[in-house]
Amino acid sequence: MQTEARVGVVVEGGQRALNSGHGGVAVDGTARQLAQQQKSLHQQSQIGTIPQLLAGGIAGALSKTCTAPLARLTILFQVQGMHSDVATLTKASIWQEASRIIGEEGFRAFWKGNLVTIAHRLPYSSVSFYAYERYKNILYLVPGLESHRRNTSADLGVHFVAGGLAGLTAASATYPLDLVRTRLAAQTKLIYYRGIGHALQTIVREEGIWGLYKGLGATLLGVGPSIAINFSVYETLRSSWQSQR
């Protein structure tokens, strides 16, 4: 009886050890797999930054190209009083203005200024996103904000300020292209600017270097709050979604 009892104890202890060993291996394997997945996701996010910016810029350029005719009609209606008489203004309609463009300037005239729009969209998106991340990191270095990094109100303030500064930076850096786009699109019968390069040279020669920044103040007043709200709302919704999941 004693021998049987001793054998039973040994067998039971061995089985427990075996089960414990298998459990440890399983836990270690799962932890290792999760660590590898997190590392892979981190590498993908680091590698995917530039492609994401390019994809966003290309998507924006494509959308701007598709809607360029409507954008040019909008600009022409906005400046119509500058080079049209009252009779023309009272008869103005989208169809009449579109017919006039086709008859007087040709079908391709709907895309006047679209090339500079594309040239503006790519750097604008890149600068705004890059500047936002840099400003956000700088703001978190301010004494007192690091300890409140997980605080919702503090994060919202940081995102709002960083977004506003990023919008001001991107708009200031790419504003000359925005100005040239508007002037090229506003041309009708009288062709004053023959292209992007000619427009830039003419503006600098006739109006000085600061002529490239006419209207920048009004633009910044609109862009700053707009981008600030955009980034802060986006970051808040994303954080809320991730916390719920």
PDB file of C-alpha atoms in Angstrom:
ATOM      1  CA  MET A   1       0.000   0.000   0.000  1.00  0.00           C
ATOM      2  CA  GLN A   2       2.811   2.383   0.880  1.00  0.00           C
ATOM      3  CA  THR A   3       4.576   1.577  -2.372  1.00  0.00           C
ATOM      4  CA  GLU A   4       1.429   2.241  -4.406  1.00  0.00           C
ATOM      5  CA  ALA A   5       0.882   5.533  -2.568  1.00  0.00           C
ATOM      6  CA  ARG A   6       4.442   6.621  -3.275  1.00  0.00           C
ATOM      7  CA  VAL A   7       4.098   5.760  -6.956  1.00  0.00           C
ATOM      8  CA  GLY A   8       0.837   7.712  -7.152  1.00  0.00           C
ATOM      9  CA  VAL A   9       2.447  10.767  -5.598  1.00  0.00           C
ATOM     10  CA  VAL A  10       5.372  10.611  -8.020  1.00  0.00           C
ATOM     11  CA  VAL A  11       3.117  10.199 -11.062  1.00  0.00           C
ATOM     12  CA  GLU A  12       0.813  13.010  -9.948  1.00  0.00           C
ATOM     13  CA  GLY A  13       3.736  15.328  -9.280  1.00  0.00           C
ATOM     14  CA  GLY A  14       5.254  14.561 -12.642  1.00  0.00           C
ATOM     15  CA  GLN A  15       1.981  15.226 -14.401  1.00  0.00           C
ATOM     16  CA  ARG A  16       1.657  18.605 -12.655  1.00  0.00           C
ATOM     17  CA  ALA A  17       5.185  19.518 -13.622  1.00  0.00           C
ATOM     18  CA  LEU A  18       4.512  18.483 -17.197  1.00  0.00           C
ATOM     19  CA  ASN A  19       1.318  20.533 -17.338  1.00  0.00           C
ATOM     20  CA  SER A  20       3.094  23.474 -15.751  1.00  0.00           C
ATOM     21  CA  GLY A  21       5.888  23.231 -18.297  1.00  0.00           C
ATOM     22  CA  HIS A  22       3.470  23.169 -21.238  1.00  0.00           C
ATOM     23  CA  GLY A  23       1.596  26.152 -19.802  1.00  0.00           C
ATOM     24  CA  GLY A  24       4.789  28.149 -19.438  1.00  0.00           C
ATOM     25  CA  VAL A  25       5.804  27.392 -22.995  1.00  0.00           C
ATOM     26  CA  ALA A  26       2.368  28.431 -24.269  1.00  0.00           C
ATOM     27  CA  VAL A  27       2.406  31.686 -22.314  1.00  0.00           C
ATOM     28  CA  ASP A  28       5.951  32.477 -23.426  1.00  0.00           C
ATOM     29  CA  GLY A  29       5.060  31.729 -27.037  1.00  0.00           C
ATOM     30  CA  THR A  30       1.974  33.932 -26.916  1.00  0.00           C
ATOM     31  CA  ALA A  31       3.888  36.822 -25.353  1.00  0.00           C
ATOM     32  CA  ARG A  32       6.647  36.461 -27.927  1.00  0.00           C
ATOM     33  CA  GLN A  33       4.107  36.421 -30.761  1.00  0.00           C
ATOM     34  CA  LEU A  34       2.367  39.561 -29.450  1.00  0.00           C
ATOM     35  CA  ALA A  35       5.714  41.342 -29.112  1.00  0.00           C
ATOM     36  CA  GLN A  36       6.605  40.434 -32.695  1.00  0.00           C
ATOM     37  CA  GLN A  37       3.219  41.667 -33.948  1.00  0.00           C
ATOM     38  CA  GLN A  38       3.619  44.990 -32.114  1.00  0.00           C
ATOM     39  CA  LYS A  39       7.131  45.396 -33.504  1.00  0.00           C
ATOM     40  CA  SER A  40       5.881  44.627 -37.003  1.00  0.00           C
ATOM     41  CA  LEU A  41       3.043  47.146 -36.667  1.00  0.00           C
ATOM     42  CA  HIS A  42       5.463  49.771 -35.370  1.00  0.00           C
ATOM     43  CA  GLN A  43       7.800  49.199 -38.313  1.00  0.00           C
ATOM     44  CA  GLN A  44       4.888  49.372 -40.742  1.00  0.00           C
ATOM     45  CA  SER A  45       3.717  52.652 -39.245  1.00  0.00           C
ATOM     46  CA  GLN A  46       7.231  54.100 -39.469  1.00  0.00           C
ATOM     47  CA  ILE A  47       7.718  52.919 -43.040  1.00  0.00           C
ATOM     48  CA  GLY A  48       4.227  53.945 -44.105  1.00  0.00           C
ATOM     49  CA  THR A  49       4.476  57.646 -43.208  1.00  0.00           C
ATOM     50  CA  ILE A  50       5.871  58.829 -46.552  1.00  0.00           C
ATOM     51  CA  PRO A  51       3.585  56.602 -48.663  1.00  0.00           C
ATOM     52  CA  GLN A  52       0.599  57.833 -46.661  1.00  0.00           C
ATOM     53  CA  LEU A  53       1.548  61.460 -47.301  1.00  0.00           C
ATOM     54  CA  LEU A  54       2.060  60.740 -50.990  1.00  0.00           C
ATOM     55  CA  ALA A  55      -1.216  58.867 -51.193  1.00  0.00           C
ATOM     56  CA  GLY A  56      -3.034  61.723 -49.495  1.00  0.00           C
ATOM     57  CA  GLY A  57      -1.422  64.274 -51.792  1.00  0.00           C
ATOM     58  CA  ILE A  58      -2.207  62.246 -54.920  1.00  0.00           C
ATOM     59  CA  ALA A  59      -5.790  61.729 -53.787  1.00  0.00           C
ATOM     60  CA  GLY A  60      -6.161  65.454 -53.142  1.00  0.00           C
ATOM     61  CA  ALA A  61      -4.647  66.291 -56.528  1.00  0.00           C
ATOM     62  CA  LEU A  62      -7.019  63.863 -58.274  1.00  0.00           C
ATOM     63  CA  SER A  63     -10.065  65.282 -56.500  1.00  0.00           C
ATOM     64  CA  LYS A  64      -8.969  68.842 -57.328  1.00  0.00           C
ATOM     65  CA  THR A  65      -8.510  67.889 -60.976  1.00  0.00           C
ATOM     66  CA  CYS A  66     -11.985  66.356 -61.162  1.00  0.00           C
ATOM     67  CA  THR A  67     -13.635  69.400 -59.616  1.00  0.00           C
ATOM     68  CA  ALA A  68     -11.420  72.022 -61.314  1.00  0.00           C
ATOM     69  CA  PRO A  69     -14.189  73.224 -63.717  1.00  0.00           C
ATOM     70  CA  LEU A  70     -16.519  74.018 -60.815  1.00  0.00           C
ATOM     71  CA  ALA A  71     -13.675  75.661 -58.891  1.00  0.00           C
ATOM     72  CA  ARG A  72     -12.872  77.936 -61.836  1.00  0.00           C
ATOM     73  CA  LEU A  73     -16.531  78.849 -62.320  1.00  0.00           C
ATOM     74  CA  THR A  74     -16.683  79.776 -58.629  1.00  0.00           C
ATOM     75  CA  ILE A  75     -13.660  82.064 -58.940  1.00  0.00           C
ATOM     76  CA  LEU A  76     -15.040  83.722 -62.079  1.00  0.00           C
ATOM     77  CA  PHE A  77     -18.365  84.419 -60.390  1.00  0.00           C
ATOM     78  CA  GLN A  78     -16.552  85.837 -57.357  1.00  0.00           C
ATOM     79  CA  VAL A  79     -14.515  88.309 -59.445  1.00  0.00           C
ATOM     80  CA  GLN A  80     -17.127  88.880 -62.142  1.00  0.00           C
ATOM     81  CA  GLY A  81     -17.924  92.428 -61.040  1.00  0.00           C
ATOM     82  CA  MET A  82     -14.302  93.429 -61.629  1.00  0.00           C
ATOM     83  CA  HIS A  83     -14.437  93.018 -65.415  1.00  0.00           C
ATOM     84  CA  SER A  84     -18.100  92.714 -66.377  1.00  0.00           C
ATOM     85  CA  ASP A  85     -20.883  95.231 -66.756  1.00  0.00           C
ATOM     86  CA  VAL A  86     -24.176  95.198 -64.849  1.00  0.00           C
ATOM     87  CA  ALA A  87     -26.127  93.705 -67.767  1.00  0.00           C
ATOM     88  CA  THR A  88     -23.799  90.722 -67.886  1.00  0.00           C
ATOM     89  CA  LEU A  89     -24.082  90.246 -64.153  1.00  0.00           C
ATOM     90  CA  THR A  90     -27.883  90.106 -64.240  1.00  0.00           C
ATOM     91  CA  LYS A  91     -27.817  87.406 -66.932  1.00  0.00           C
ATOM     92  CA  ALA A  92     -25.068  85.356 -65.330  1.00  0.00           C
ATOM     93  CA  SER A  93     -25.710  81.664 -64.749  1.00  0.00           C
ATOM     94  CA  ILE A  94     -23.559  78.585 -64.460  1.00  0.00           C
ATOM     95  CA  TRP A  95     -24.597  77.270 -67.869  1.00  0.00           C
ATOM     96  CA  GLN A  96     -24.072  80.624 -69.613  1.00  0.00           C
ATOM     97  CA  GLU A  97     -20.649  81.101 -68.034  1.00  0.00           C
ATOM     98  CA  ALA A  98     -19.633  77.539 -68.926  1.00  0.00           C
ATOM     99  CA  SER A  99     -20.785  78.082 -72.522  1.00  0.00           C
ATOM    100  CA  ARG A 100     -18.837  81.334 -72.702  1.00  0.00           C
ATOM    101  CA  ILE A 101     -15.660  79.600 -71.495  1.00  0.00           C
ATOM    102  CA  ILE A 102     -15.989  76.846 -74.100  1.00  0.00           C
ATOM    103  CA  GLY A 103     -16.767  79.316 -76.905  1.00  0.00           C
ATOM    104  CA  GLU A 104     -14.117  81.926 -76.104  1.00  0.00           C
ATOM    105  CA  GLU A 105     -11.331  80.000 -74.392  1.00  0.00           C
ATOM    106  CA  GLY A 106     -11.843  76.360 -75.301  1.00  0.00           C
ATOM    107  CA  PHE A 107     -12.704  73.307 -73.221  1.00  0.00           C
ATOM    108  CA  ARG A 108      -9.251  73.076 -71.636  1.00  0.00           C
ATOM    109  CA  ALA A 109      -9.770  76.497 -70.076  1.00  0.00           C
ATOM    110  CA  PHE A 110     -11.831  74.838 -67.336  1.00  0.00           C
ATOM    111  CA  TRP A 111      -8.526  73.580 -65.912  1.00  0.00           C
ATOM    112  CA  LYS A 112      -6.708  76.924 -65.864  1.00  0.00           C
ATOM    113  CA  GLY A 113      -4.596  77.018 -62.718  1.00  0.00           C
ATOM    114  CA  ASN A 114      -5.117  73.337 -61.964  1.00  0.00           C
ATOM    115  CA  LEU A 115      -1.430  72.470 -62.410  1.00  0.00           C
ATOM    116  CA  VAL A 116      -0.422  74.959 -59.748  1.00  0.00           C
ATOM    117  CA  THR A 117      -3.237  73.622 -57.557  1.00  0.00           C
ATOM    118  CA  ILE A 118      -1.645  70.170 -57.730  1.00  0.00           C
ATOM    119  CA  ALA A 119       1.795  71.672 -57.089  1.00  0.00           C
ATOM    120  CA  HIS A 120       0.322  73.430 -54.042  1.00  0.00           C
ATOM    121  CA  ARG A 121      -1.572  70.442 -52.634  1.00  0.00           C
ATOM    122  CA  LEU A 122       1.378  68.043 -52.230  1.00  0.00           C
ATOM    123  CA  PRO A 123       3.697  70.321 -50.207  1.00  0.00           C
ATOM    124  CA  TYR A 124       0.785  71.790 -48.255  1.00  0.00           C
ATOM    125  CA  SER A 125      -0.349  68.375 -47.003  1.00  0.00           C
ATOM    126  CA  SER A 126       3.193  67.251 -46.228  1.00  0.00           C
ATOM    127  CA  VAL A 127       4.148  70.438 -44.378  1.00  0.00           C
ATOM    128  CA  SER A 128       0.934  70.540 -42.358  1.00  0.00           C
ATOM    129  CA  PHE A 129       1.209  66.939 -41.133  1.00  0.00           C
ATOM    130  CA  TYR A 130       4.945  67.154 -40.446  1.00  0.00           C
ATOM    131  CA  ALA A 131       4.627  70.486 -38.646  1.00  0.00           C
ATOM    132  CA  TYR A 132       1.709  69.188 -36.580  1.00  0.00           C
ATOM    133  CA  GLU A 133       3.731  66.272 -35.216  1.00  0.00           C
ATOM    134  CA  ARG A 134       6.730  68.527 -34.475  1.00  0.00           C
ATOM    135  CA  TYR A 135       4.647  71.187 -32.722  1.00  0.00           C
ATOM    136  CA  LYS A 136       2.818  68.526 -30.724  1.00  0.00           C
ATOM    137  CA  ASN A 137       6.088  67.018 -29.476  1.00  0.00           C
ATOM    138  CA  ILE A 138       7.422  70.473 -28.569  1.00  0.00           C
ATOM    139  CA  LEU A 139       4.279  71.373 -26.635  1.00  0.00           C
ATOM    140  CA  TYR A 140       4.471  68.149 -24.623  1.00  0.00           C
ATOM    141  CA  LEU A 141       7.945  69.243 -23.487  1.00  0.00           C
ATOM    142  CA  VAL A 142       6.444  72.284 -21.752  1.00  0.00           C
ATOM    143  CA  PRO A 143       6.750  71.818 -17.959  1.00  0.00           C
ATOM    144  CA  GLY A 144       3.475  70.590 -16.517  1.00  0.00           C
ATOM    145  CA  LEU A 145       2.005  69.222 -19.740  1.00  0.00           C
ATOM    146  CA  GLU A 146       3.988  65.959 -19.701  1.00  0.00           C
ATOM    147  CA  SER A 147       2.358  64.890 -16.416  1.00  0.00           C
ATOM    148  CA  HIS A 148      -1.099  65.635 -17.887  1.00  0.00           C
ATOM    149  CA  ARG A 149      -0.489  63.823 -21.163  1.00  0.00           C
ATOM    150  CA  ARG A 150      -3.396  61.437 -20.594  1.00  0.00           C
ATOM    151  CA  ASN A 151      -5.708  64.245 -19.497  1.00  0.00           C
ATOM    152  CA  THR A 152      -8.445  64.833 -22.084  1.00  0.00           C
ATOM    153  CA  SER A 153      -8.615  68.607 -21.716  1.00  0.00           C
ATOM    154  CA  ALA A 154      -4.813  68.979 -21.795  1.00  0.00           C
ATOM    155  CA  ASP A 155      -4.539  66.767 -24.903  1.00  0.00           C
ATOM    156  CA  LEU A 156      -7.321  68.717 -26.595  1.00  0.00           C
ATOM    157  CA  GLY A 157      -5.502  71.989 -25.924  1.00  0.00           C
ATOM    158  CA  VAL A 158      -2.219  70.620 -27.253  1.00  0.00           C
ATOM    159  CA  HIS A 159      -3.864  69.258 -30.393  1.00  0.00           C
ATOM    160  CA  PHE A 160      -5.714  72.525 -30.981  1.00  0.00           C
ATOM    161  CA  VAL A 161      -2.613  74.703 -30.626  1.00  0.00           C
ATOM    162  CA  ALA A 162      -0.394  72.315 -32.604  1.00  0.00           C
ATOM    163  CA  GLY A 163      -2.975  72.084 -35.373  1.00  0.00           C
ATOM    164  CA  GLY A 164      -3.346  75.842 -35.568  1.00  0.00           C
ATOM    165  CA  LEU A 165       0.409  76.392 -35.737  1.00  0.00           C
ATOM    166  CA  ALA A 166       0.733  73.659 -38.370  1.00  0.00           C
ATOM    167  CA  GLY A 167      -1.963  75.309 -40.482  1.00  0.00           C
ATOM    168  CA  LEU A 168      -0.249  78.699 -40.229  1.00  0.00           C
ATOM    169  CA  THR A 169       3.106  77.157 -41.155  1.00  0.00           C
ATOM    170  CA  ALA A 170       1.793  75.215 -44.156  1.00  0.00           C
ATOM    171  CA  ALA A 171      -0.276  78.129 -45.480  1.00  0.00           C
ATOM    172  CA  SER A 172       2.639  80.561 -45.160  1.00  0.00           C
ATOM    173  CA  ALA A 173       5.092  78.186 -46.847  1.00  0.00           C
ATOM    174  CA  THR A 174       2.861  77.467 -49.858  1.00  0.00           C
ATOM    175  CA  TYR A 175       0.904  80.734 -50.161  1.00  0.00           C
ATOM    176  CA  PRO A 176       2.665  82.010 -53.322  1.00  0.00           C
ATOM    177  CA  LEU A 177       1.391  78.950 -55.194  1.00  0.00           C
ATOM    178  CA  ASP A 178      -2.121  79.587 -53.875  1.00  0.00           C
ATOM    179  CA  LEU A 179      -1.948  83.204 -55.066  1.00  0.00           C
ATOM    180  CA  VAL A 180      -0.736  82.184 -58.525  1.00  0.00           C
ATOM    181  CA  ARG A 181      -3.499  79.562 -58.776  1.00  0.00           C
ATOM    182  CA  THR A 182      -6.180  82.155 -58.091  1.00  0.00           C
ATOM    183  CA  ARG A 183      -4.770  84.661 -60.567  1.00  0.00           C
ATOM    184  CA  LEU A 184      -4.416  82.095 -63.336  1.00  0.00           C
ATOM    185  CA  ALA A 185      -7.965  80.842 -62.793  1.00  0.00           C
ATOM    186  CA  ALA A 186      -9.357  84.412 -62.765  1.00  0.00           C
ATOM    187  CA  GLN A 187      -8.027  85.165 -66.268  1.00  0.00           C
ATOM    188  CA  THR A 188     -10.631  85.252 -69.060  1.00  0.00           C
ATOM    189  CA  LYS A 189     -10.025  86.823 -72.486  1.00  0.00           C
ATOM    190  CA  LEU A 190      -6.981  88.833 -71.462  1.00  0.00           C
ATOM    191  CA  ILE A 191      -4.064  86.463 -70.849  1.00  0.00           C
ATOM    192  CA  TYR A 192      -1.755  88.318 -68.498  1.00  0.00           C
ATOM    193  CA  TYR A 193       0.095  85.328 -67.039  1.00  0.00           C
ATOM    194  CA  ARG A 194       1.281  82.604 -69.418  1.00  0.00           C
ATOM    195  CA  GLY A 195       2.038  80.008 -66.733  1.00  0.00           C
ATOM    196  CA  ILE A 196       3.272  79.385 -63.208  1.00  0.00           C
ATOM    197  CA  GLY A 197       6.855  80.544 -63.786  1.00  0.00           C
ATOM    198  CA  HIS A 198       5.790  83.621 -65.760  1.00  0.00           C
ATOM    199  CA  ALA A 199       3.248  84.549 -63.111  1.00  0.00           C
ATOM    200  CA  LEU A 200       5.803  84.301 -60.301  1.00  0.00           C
ATOM    201  CA  GLN A 201       8.358  86.388 -62.236  1.00  0.00           C
ATOM    202  CA  THR A 202       5.796  89.023 -63.217  1.00  0.00           C
ATOM    203  CA  ILE A 203       4.450  89.411 -59.692  1.00  0.00           C
ATOM    204  CA  VAL A 204       7.933  89.772 -58.197  1.00  0.00           C
ATOM    205  CA  ARG A 205       8.998  92.235 -60.914  1.00  0.00           C
ATOM    206  CA  GLU A 206       5.893  94.435 -60.759  1.00  0.00           C
ATOM    207  CA  GLU A 207       4.791  94.093 -57.123  1.00  0.00           C
ATOM    208  CA  GLY A 208       7.941  93.051 -55.316  1.00  0.00           C
ATOM    209  CA  ILE A 209       8.617  89.894 -53.359  1.00  0.00           C
ATOM    210  CA  TRP A 210       5.851  90.749 -50.892  1.00  0.00           C
ATOM    211  CA  GLY A 211       3.387  90.732 -53.773  1.00  0.00           C
ATOM    212  CA  LEU A 212       3.460  86.935 -53.546  1.00  0.00           C
ATOM    213  CA  TYR A 213       1.924  87.216 -50.083  1.00  0.00           C
ATOM    214  CA  LYS A 214      -0.961  89.583 -50.761  1.00  0.00           C
ATOM    215  CA  GLY A 215      -3.963  88.445 -48.751  1.00  0.00           C
ATOM    216  CA  LEU A 216      -1.894  86.156 -46.535  1.00  0.00           C
ATOM    217  CA  GLY A 217      -3.220  87.742 -43.330  1.00  0.00           C
ATOM    218  CA  ALA A 218      -6.856  87.040 -44.209  1.00  0.00           C
ATOM    219  CA  THR A 219      -5.930  83.521 -45.306  1.00  0.00           C
ATOM    220  CA  LEU A 220      -4.169  82.766 -42.020  1.00  0.00           C
ATOM    221  CA  LEU A 221      -7.148  84.030 -40.029  1.00  0.00           C
ATOM    222  CA  GLY A 222      -9.272  81.392 -41.748  1.00  0.00           C
ATOM    223  CA  VAL A 223      -6.764  78.560 -42.087  1.00  0.00           C
ATOM    224  CA  GLY A 224      -5.409  78.656 -38.511  1.00  0.00           C
ATOM    225  CA  PRO A 225      -8.691  77.987 -36.674  1.00  0.00           C
ATOM    226  CA  SER A 226      -9.886  75.623 -39.405  1.00  0.00           C
ATOM    227  CA  ILE A 227      -6.852  73.319 -39.208  1.00  0.00           C
ATOM    228  CA  ALA A 228      -6.757  73.626 -35.405  1.00  0.00           C
ATOM    229  CA  ILE A 229     -10.351  72.398 -35.120  1.00  0.00           C
ATOM    230  CA  ASN A 230      -9.700  69.731 -37.747  1.00  0.00           C
ATOM    231  CA  PHE A 231      -6.742  68.156 -35.942  1.00  0.00           C
ATOM    232  CA  SER A 232      -8.170  68.504 -32.417  1.00  0.00           C
ATOM    233  CA  VAL A 233     -11.514  66.908 -33.335  1.00  0.00           C
ATOM    234  CA  TYR A 234      -9.746  64.142 -35.267  1.00  0.00           C
ATOM    235  CA  GLU A 235      -7.385  63.319 -32.393  1.00  0.00           C
ATOM    236  CA  THR A 236     -10.226  63.409 -29.845  1.00  0.00           C
ATOM    237  CA  LEU A 237     -12.455  61.083 -31.851  1.00  0.00           C
ATOM    238  CA  ARG A 238      -9.561  58.709 -32.548  1.00  0.00           C
ATOM    239  CA  SER A 239      -8.583  58.533 -28.865  1.00  0.00           C
ATOM    240  CA  SER A 240     -12.192  57.951 -27.861  1.00  0.00           C
ATOM    241  CA  TRP A 241     -12.565  55.188 -30.431  1.00  0.00           C
ATOM    242  CA  GLN A 242      -9.353  53.475 -29.326  1.00  0.00           C
ATOM    243  CA  SER A 243     -10.282  53.662 -25.617  1.00  0.00           C
ATOM    244  CA  GLN A 244     -13.673  52.086 -26.309  1.00  0.00           C
ATOM    245  CA  ARG A 245     -12.024  49.240 -28.225  1.00  0.00           C
TER     246      ARG A 245
END
